[in-house]
CSV table of C-alpha atoms and ligand atoms in Angstrom, one decimal:
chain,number,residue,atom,x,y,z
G,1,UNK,CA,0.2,13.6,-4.0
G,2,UNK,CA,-0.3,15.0,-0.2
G,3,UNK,CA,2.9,14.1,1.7
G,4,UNK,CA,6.7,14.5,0.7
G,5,UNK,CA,10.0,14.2,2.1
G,6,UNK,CA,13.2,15.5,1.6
G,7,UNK,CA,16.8,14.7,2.7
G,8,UNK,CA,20.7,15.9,2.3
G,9,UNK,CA,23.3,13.1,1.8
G,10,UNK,CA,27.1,13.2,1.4
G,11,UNK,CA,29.5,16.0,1.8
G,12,UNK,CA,27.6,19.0,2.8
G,13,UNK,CA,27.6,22.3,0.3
G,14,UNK,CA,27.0,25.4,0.5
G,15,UNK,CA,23.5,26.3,-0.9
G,16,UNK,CA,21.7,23.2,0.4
G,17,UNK,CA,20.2,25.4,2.7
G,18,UNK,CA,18.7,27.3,0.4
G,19,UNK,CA,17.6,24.1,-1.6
G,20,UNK,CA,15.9,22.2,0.9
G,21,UNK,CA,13.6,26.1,1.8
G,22,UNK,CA,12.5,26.1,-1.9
G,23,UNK,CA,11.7,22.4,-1.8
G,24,UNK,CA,9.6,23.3,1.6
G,25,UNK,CA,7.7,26.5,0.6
G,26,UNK,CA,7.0,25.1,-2.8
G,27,UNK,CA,5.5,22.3,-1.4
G,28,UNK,CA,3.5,24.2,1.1
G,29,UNK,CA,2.6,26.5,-1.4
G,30,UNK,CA,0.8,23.6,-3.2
G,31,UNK,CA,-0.9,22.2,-0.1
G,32,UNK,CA,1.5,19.4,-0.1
G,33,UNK,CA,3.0,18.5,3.6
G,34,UNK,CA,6.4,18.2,3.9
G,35,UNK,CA,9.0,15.8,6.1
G,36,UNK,CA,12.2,16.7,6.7
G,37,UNK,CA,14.8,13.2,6.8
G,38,UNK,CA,17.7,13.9,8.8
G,39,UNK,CA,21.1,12.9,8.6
G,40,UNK,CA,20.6,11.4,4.7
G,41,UNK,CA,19.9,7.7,4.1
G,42,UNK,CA,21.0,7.2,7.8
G,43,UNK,CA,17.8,9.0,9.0
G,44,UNK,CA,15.5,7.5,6.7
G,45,UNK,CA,16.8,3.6,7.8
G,46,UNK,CA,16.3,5.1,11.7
G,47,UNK,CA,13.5,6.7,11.4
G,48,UNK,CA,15.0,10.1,12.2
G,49,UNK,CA,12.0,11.8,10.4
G,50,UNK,CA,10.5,15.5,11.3
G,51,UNK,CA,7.4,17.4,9.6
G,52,UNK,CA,8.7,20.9,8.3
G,53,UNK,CA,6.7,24.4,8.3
G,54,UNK,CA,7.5,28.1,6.8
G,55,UNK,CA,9.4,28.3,10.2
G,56,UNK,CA,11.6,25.5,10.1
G,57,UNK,CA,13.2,27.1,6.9
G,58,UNK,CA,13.5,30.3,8.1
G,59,UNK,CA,16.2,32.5,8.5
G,60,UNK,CA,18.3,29.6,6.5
G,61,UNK,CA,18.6,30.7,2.8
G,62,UNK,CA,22.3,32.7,3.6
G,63,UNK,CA,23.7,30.0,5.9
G,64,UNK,CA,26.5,27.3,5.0
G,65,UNK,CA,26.0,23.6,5.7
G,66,UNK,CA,22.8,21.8,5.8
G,67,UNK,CA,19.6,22.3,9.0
G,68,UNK,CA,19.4,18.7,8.1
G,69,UNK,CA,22.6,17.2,8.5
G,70,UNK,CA,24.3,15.2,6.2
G,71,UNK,CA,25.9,11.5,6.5
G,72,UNK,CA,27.8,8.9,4.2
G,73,UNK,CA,25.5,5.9,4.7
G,74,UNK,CA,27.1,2.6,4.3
G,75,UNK,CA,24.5,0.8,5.2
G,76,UNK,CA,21.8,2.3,2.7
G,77,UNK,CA,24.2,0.3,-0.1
G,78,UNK,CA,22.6,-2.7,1.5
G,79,UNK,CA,19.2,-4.1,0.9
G,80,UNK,CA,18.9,-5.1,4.2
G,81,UNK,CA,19.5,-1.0,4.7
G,82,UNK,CA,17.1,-0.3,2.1
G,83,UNK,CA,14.0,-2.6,3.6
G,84,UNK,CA,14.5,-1.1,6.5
G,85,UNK,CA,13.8,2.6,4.9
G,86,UNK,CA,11.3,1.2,2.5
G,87,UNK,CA,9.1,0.7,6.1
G,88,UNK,CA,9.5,4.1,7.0
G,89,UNK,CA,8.3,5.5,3.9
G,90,UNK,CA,5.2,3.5,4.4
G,91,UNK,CA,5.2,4.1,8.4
G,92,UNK,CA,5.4,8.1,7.1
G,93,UNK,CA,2.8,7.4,3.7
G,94,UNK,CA,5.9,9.8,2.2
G,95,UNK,CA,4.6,9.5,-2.0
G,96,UNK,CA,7.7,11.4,-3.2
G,97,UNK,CA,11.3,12.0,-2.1
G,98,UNK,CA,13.8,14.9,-3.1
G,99,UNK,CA,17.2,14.3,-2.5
G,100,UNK,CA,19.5,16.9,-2.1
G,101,UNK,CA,23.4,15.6,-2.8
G,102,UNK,CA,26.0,14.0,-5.1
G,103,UNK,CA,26.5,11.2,-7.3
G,104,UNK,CA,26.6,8.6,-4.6
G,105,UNK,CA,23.5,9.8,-3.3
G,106,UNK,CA,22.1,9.7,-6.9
G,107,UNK,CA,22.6,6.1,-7.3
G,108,UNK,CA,21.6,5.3,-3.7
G,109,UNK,CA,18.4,7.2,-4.5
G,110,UNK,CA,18.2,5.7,-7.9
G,111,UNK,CA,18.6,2.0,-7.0
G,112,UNK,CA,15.4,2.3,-4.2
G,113,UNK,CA,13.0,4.2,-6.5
G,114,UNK,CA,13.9,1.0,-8.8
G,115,UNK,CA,13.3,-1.6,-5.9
G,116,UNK,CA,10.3,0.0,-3.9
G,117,UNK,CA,8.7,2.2,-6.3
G,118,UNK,CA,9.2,5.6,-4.5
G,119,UNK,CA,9.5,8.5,-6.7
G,120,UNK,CA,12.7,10.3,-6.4
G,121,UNK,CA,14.2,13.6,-7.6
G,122,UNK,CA,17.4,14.3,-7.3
G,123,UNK,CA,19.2,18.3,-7.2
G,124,UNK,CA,22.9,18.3,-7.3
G,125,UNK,CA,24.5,19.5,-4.2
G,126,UNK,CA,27.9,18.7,-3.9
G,127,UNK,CA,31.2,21.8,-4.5
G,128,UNK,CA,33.2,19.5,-6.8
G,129,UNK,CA,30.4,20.2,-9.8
G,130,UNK,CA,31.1,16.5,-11.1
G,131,UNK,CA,27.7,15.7,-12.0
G,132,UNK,CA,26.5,15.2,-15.2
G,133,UNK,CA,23.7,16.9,-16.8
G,134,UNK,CA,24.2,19.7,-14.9
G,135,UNK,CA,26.7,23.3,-16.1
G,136,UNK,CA,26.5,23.8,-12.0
G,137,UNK,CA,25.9,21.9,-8.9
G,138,UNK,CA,25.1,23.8,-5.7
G,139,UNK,CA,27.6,25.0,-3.8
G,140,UNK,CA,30.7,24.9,-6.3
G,141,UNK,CA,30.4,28.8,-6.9
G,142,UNK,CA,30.6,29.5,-3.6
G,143,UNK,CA,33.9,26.8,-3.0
G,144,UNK,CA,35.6,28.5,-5.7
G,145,UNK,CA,35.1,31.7,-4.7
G,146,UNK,CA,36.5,30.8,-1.3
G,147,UNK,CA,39.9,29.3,-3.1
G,148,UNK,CA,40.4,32.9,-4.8
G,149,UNK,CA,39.6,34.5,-1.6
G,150,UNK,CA,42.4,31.9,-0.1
G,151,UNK,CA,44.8,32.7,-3.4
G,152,UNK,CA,44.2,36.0,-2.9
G,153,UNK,CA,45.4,35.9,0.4
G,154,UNK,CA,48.0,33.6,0.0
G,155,UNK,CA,49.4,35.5,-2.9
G,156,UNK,CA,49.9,38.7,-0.6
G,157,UNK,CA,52.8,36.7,1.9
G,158,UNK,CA,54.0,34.5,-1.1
G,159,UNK,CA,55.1,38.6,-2.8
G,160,UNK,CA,56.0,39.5,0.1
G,161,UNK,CA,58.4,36.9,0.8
G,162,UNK,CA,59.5,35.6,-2.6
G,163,UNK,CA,57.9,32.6,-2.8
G,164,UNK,CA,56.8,29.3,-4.3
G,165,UNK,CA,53.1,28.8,-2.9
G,166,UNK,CA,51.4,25.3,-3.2
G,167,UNK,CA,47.7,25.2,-2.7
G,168,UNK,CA,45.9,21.7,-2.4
G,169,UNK,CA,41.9,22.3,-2.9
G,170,UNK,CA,39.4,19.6,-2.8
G,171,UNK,CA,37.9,17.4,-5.6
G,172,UNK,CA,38.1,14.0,-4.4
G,173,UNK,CA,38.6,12.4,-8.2
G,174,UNK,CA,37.8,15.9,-10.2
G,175,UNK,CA,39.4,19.1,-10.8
G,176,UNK,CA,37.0,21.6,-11.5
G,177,UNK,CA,37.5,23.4,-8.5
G,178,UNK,CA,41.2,23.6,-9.2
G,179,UNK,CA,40.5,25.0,-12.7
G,180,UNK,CA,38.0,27.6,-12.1
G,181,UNK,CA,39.8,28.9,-8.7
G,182,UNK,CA,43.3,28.6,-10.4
G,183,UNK,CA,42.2,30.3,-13.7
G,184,UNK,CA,40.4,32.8,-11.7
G,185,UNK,CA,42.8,33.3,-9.4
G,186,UNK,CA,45.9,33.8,-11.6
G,187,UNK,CA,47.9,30.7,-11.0
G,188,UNK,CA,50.9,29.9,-12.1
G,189,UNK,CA,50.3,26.2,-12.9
G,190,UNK,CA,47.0,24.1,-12.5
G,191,UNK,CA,47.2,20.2,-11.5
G,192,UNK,CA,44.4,18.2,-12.5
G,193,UNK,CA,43.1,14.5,-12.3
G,194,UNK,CA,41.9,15.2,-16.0
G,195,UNK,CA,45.6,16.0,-17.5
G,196,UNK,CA,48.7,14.2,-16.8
G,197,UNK,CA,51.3,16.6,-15.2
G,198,UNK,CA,54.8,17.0,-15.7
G,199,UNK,CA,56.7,18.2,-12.4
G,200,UNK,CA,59.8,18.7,-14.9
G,201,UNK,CA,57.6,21.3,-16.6
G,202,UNK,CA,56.0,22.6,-14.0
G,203,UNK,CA,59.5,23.5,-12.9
G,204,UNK,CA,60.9,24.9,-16.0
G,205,UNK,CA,58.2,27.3,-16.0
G,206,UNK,CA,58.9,28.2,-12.4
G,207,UNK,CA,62.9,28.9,-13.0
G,208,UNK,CA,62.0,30.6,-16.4
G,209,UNK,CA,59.2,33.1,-14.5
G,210,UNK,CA,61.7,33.6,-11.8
G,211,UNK,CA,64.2,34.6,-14.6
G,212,UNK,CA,62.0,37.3,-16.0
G,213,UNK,CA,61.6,38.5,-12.7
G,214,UNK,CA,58.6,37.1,-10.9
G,215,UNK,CA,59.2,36.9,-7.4
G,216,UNK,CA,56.7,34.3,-6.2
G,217,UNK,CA,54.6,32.0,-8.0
G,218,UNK,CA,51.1,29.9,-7.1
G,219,UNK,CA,50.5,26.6,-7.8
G,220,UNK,CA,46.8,25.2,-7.6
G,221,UNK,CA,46.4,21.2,-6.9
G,222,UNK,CA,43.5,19.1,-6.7
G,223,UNK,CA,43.3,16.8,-4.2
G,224,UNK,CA,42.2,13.7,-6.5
G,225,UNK,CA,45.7,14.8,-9.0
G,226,UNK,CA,48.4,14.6,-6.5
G,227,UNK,CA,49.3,15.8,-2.9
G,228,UNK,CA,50.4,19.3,-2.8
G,229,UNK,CA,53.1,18.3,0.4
G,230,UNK,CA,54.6,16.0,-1.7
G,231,UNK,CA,54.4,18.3,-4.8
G,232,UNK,CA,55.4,21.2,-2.9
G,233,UNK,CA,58.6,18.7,-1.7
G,234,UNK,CA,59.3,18.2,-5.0
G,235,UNK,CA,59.4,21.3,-6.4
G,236,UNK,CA,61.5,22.7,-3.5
G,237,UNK,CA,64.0,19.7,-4.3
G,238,UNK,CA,64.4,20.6,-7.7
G,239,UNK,CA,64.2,24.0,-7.5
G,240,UNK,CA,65.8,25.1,-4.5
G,241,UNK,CA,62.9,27.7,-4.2
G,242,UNK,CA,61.8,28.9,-0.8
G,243,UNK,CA,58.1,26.2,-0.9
G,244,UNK,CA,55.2,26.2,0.7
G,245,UNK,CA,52.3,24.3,1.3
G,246,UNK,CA,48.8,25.2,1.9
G,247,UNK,CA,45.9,22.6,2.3
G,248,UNK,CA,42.7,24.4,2.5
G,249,UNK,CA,40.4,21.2,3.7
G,250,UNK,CA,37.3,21.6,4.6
G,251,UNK,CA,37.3,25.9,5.1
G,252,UNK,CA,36.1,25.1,1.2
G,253,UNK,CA,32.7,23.5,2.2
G,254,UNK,CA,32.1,26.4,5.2
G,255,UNK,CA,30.6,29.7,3.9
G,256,UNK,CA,27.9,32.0,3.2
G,257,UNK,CA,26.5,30.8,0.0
G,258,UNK,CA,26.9,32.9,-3.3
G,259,UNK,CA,23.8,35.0,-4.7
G,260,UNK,CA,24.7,32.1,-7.7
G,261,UNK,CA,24.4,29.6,-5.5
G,262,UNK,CA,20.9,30.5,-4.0
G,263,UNK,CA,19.4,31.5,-6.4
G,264,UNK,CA,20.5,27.9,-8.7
G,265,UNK,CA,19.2,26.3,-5.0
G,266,UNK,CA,16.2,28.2,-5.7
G,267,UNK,CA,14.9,27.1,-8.5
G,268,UNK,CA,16.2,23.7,-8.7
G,269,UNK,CA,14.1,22.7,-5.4
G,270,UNK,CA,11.5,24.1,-6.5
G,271,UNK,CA,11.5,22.4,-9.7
G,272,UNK,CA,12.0,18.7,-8.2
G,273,UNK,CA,8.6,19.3,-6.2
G,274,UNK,CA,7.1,20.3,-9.2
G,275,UNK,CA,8.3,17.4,-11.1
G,276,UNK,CA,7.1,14.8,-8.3
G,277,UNK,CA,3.6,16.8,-8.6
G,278,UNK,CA,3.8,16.0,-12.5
G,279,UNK,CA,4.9,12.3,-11.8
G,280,UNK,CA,8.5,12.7,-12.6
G,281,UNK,CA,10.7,10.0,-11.2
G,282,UNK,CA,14.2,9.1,-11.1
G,283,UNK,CA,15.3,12.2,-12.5
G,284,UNK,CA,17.5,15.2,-12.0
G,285,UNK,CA,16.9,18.6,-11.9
G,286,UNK,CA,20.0,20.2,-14.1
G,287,UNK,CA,20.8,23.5,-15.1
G,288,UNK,CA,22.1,23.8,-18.6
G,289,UNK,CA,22.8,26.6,-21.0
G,290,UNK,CA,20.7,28.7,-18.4
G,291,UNK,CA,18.0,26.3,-18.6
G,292,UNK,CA,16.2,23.9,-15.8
G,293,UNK,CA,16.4,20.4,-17.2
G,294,UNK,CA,15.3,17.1,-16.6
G,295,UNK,CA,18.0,14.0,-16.7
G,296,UNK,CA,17.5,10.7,-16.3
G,297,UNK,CA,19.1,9.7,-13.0
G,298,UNK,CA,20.6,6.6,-14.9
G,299,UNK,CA,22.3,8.7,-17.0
G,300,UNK,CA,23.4,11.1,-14.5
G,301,UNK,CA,25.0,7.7,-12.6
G,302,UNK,CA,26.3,6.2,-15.7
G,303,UNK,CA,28.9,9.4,-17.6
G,304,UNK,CA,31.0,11.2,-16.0
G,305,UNK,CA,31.4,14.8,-16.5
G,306,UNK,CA,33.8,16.5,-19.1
G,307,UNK,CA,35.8,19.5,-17.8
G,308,UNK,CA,36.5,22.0,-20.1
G,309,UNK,CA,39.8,21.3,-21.4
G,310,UNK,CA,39.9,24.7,-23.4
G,311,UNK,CA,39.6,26.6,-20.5
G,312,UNK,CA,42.6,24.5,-19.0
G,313,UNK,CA,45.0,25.7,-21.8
G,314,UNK,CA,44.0,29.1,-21.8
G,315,UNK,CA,44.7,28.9,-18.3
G,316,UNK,CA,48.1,27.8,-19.4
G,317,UNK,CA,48.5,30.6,-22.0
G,318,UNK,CA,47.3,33.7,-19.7
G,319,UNK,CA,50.2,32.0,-17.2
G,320,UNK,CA,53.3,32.7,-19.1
T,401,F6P,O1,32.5,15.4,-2.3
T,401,F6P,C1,32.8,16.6,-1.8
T,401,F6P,C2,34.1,16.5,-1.0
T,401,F6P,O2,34.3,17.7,-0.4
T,401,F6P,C3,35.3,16.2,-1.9
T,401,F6P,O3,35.9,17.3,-2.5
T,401,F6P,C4,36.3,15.6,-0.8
T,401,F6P,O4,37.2,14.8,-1.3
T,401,F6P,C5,35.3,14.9,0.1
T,401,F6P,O5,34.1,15.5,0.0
T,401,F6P,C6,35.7,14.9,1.6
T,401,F6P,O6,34.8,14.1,2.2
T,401,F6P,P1,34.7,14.0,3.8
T,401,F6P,O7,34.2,15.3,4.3
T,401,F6P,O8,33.8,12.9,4.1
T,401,F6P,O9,36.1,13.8,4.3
C-alpha cells in the first residue's frame, strides 16, 4: 500500500481535526502518501482532491470543525454518483480510504467498498455518539460539555429571575447528548427520543419543586423528542410559570475540542491507517471498555445504539 486518502462527511464535530492529523502523520510515518478529499463524497465525485504533508496538519489538533470541509452528499447515494468517484480513485491510484463521519457516511462508505472494491475504514465523528460499536464518537465530549457550559449559564438568570428554563440541544433522532448534559448539568427533567414523556408529569414535578421552594427549574430537550418552543409553551400554559426557551443550534458543533476528544481522535486515526496497512476493510475503528476495536461496518449500519437507560432514572432520582 503507497497511496491513501482520507475525507470528512456529514455534520462536522469537534475532534475531526485532530483525527484527520493522526490519520496524516501515521501515514507519513509509514512512508505511505496521503490525499486529502475535500468537502466528503462531494469532493471525491468532483475531483476536489489535494496531497497532504506534516504542514498541512499543523497547528490543527485544538481547532473546532474540519480543514477539510464537510458536505451531505446526495448524489453519492447514487450509482451514477458512485462511478463517477470510483474514476477518481483510479485517476488518484488511492488503495485505501479513511472516512472520518457518522452513520450515513458509514453506509455510503460501506456500499462503495462493496461495489468497487476500495478498502475503507471508517472512525466515528459525529457529537450525537449514535454509533454502534463505539462507548464514544468524536466530538460528543466536547458538545456536552458545551451544553453544561450553556446550563450553567442559563441557570445563573433562570435564579435570578425565578424561572422555568427550556433548553432544546441537538440529536437529530438520539438523546444522548440530552442525557449526559442534563445529568451533568443538574436538570430538572430530561426529554428523550428513547422514553416516552409525560408533559402532565413533567409539570407536577415542576409545581411540587416550586412548593418546596425551588425558585427556577431546567429542563433539557432533544431535538429528535420534541420541540422545546412548543414544550416550553406548554408548560407555561399549564403552569402559569414565567418560561423560557433556549435553542442552542449549532454553538454545540463549534468549539475547542476536549483533551477526551483528541486524544480518542488520536488514536482512532491512527488505528484505521494501521488497519488499511494490515488489509482491514469495511470496518470501524471503536473504542470500547477503554479499548480500540474493530466492527464490521455492516454491523455498525445495521443496530442502533442503546442509551443507557439507568443513567436516565438516576437522573430522575438525583432530580427530586
Ligand atoms: O448529526 C449531527 C447533527 O448535529 C444533529 O444533531 C443535527 O440534527 C444535525 O446534525 C443538523 O444537521 P445540519 O447541520 O445539516 O442542519
Amino acid at each position: 500500500m503507497q497511496r491513501i486518502a482520507v475525507l470528512t462527511s456529514g455534520g462536522d464535530a469537534p475532534g475531526m481535526n485532530a483525527a484527520i492529523r493522526a490519520v496524516v502523520r501515521k501515514a507519513i510515518y509509514h512512508g505511505l502518501e496521503v490525499l486529502g478529499i475535500k468537502r466528503g463524497f462531494s469532493g471525491f465525485i468532483e475531483a476536489d482532491i489535494e496531497p497532504l504533508n506534516l504542514r498541512s496538519v499543523a497547528d490543527v489538533v485544538h481547532r473546532g470543525g474540519t480543514i477539510l470541509r464537510t458536505a451531505r452528499s446526495e448524489k453519492f447515494k447514487t450509482f451514477e454518483g458512485r462511478k463517477m468517484a470510483k474514476e477518481n480513485v483510479d485517476r488518484f491510484g488511492l488503495q485505501g480510504l479513511v472516512v472520518i463521519g457518522g452513520g450515513g457516511s458509514f453506509l455510503g462508505a460501506h456500499v462503495f467498498s462493496r461495489e468497487f472494491g476500495l478498502p475503507v475504514v471508517g472512525v466515528p465523528g459525529t457529537i450525537d455518539n449514535d454509533i454502534s460499536g463505539t462507548d464514544y464518537t468524536i466530538g460528543f465530549d466536547t458538545a456536552v460539555n458545551t451544553v453544561v457550559e450553556a446550563i450553567n449559564k442559563i441557570r445563573d438568570t433562570a435564579t435570578s429571575h425565578e424561572r422555568t428554563f427550556v433548553l432544546e440541544v441537538m440529536g437529530r433522532d438520539t438523546g444522548f447528548i440530552a442525557l449526559s448534559a442534563g445529568l451533568a448539568g443538574g436538570a430538572e427533567s430530561i426529554i428523550i427520543p428513547e422514553r416516552p414523556f409525560n408533559l402532565e408529569e413533567i409539570c407536577a414535578r415542576l409545581v411540587r419543586s416550586y412548593r418546596k421552594g425551588s425558585s427556577h427549574s431546567i429542563i433539557v430537550v432533544a431535538e429528535g423528542a420534541a420541540s422545546g418552543m412548543e414544550i416550553g409553551r406548554e408548560i407555561k400554559n399549564r403552569t402559569g410559570f414565567d418560561t423560557k426557551v433556549t435553542i442552542l443550534g449549532h454553538l454545540q458543533r463549534g468549539g475547542n475540542p476536549t483533551a477526551f476528544d483528541r486524544i480518542l481522535a488520536s488514536m482512532l486515526g491512527a488505528k484505521a491507517v494501521e488497519w488499511l496497512m494490515e488489509g482491514g476493510s469495511n470496518i470501524m475503528v471503536g473504542y470500547v471498555a477503554g479499548q480500540v476495536v474493530a466492527v464490521d461496518l455492516e454491523r455498525v449500519i445495521n443496530r442502533k445504539k442503546r442509551i443507557n437507560m439507568a443513567l436516565y432514572d438516576l437522573a430522575g432520582i438525583l432530580s427530586i
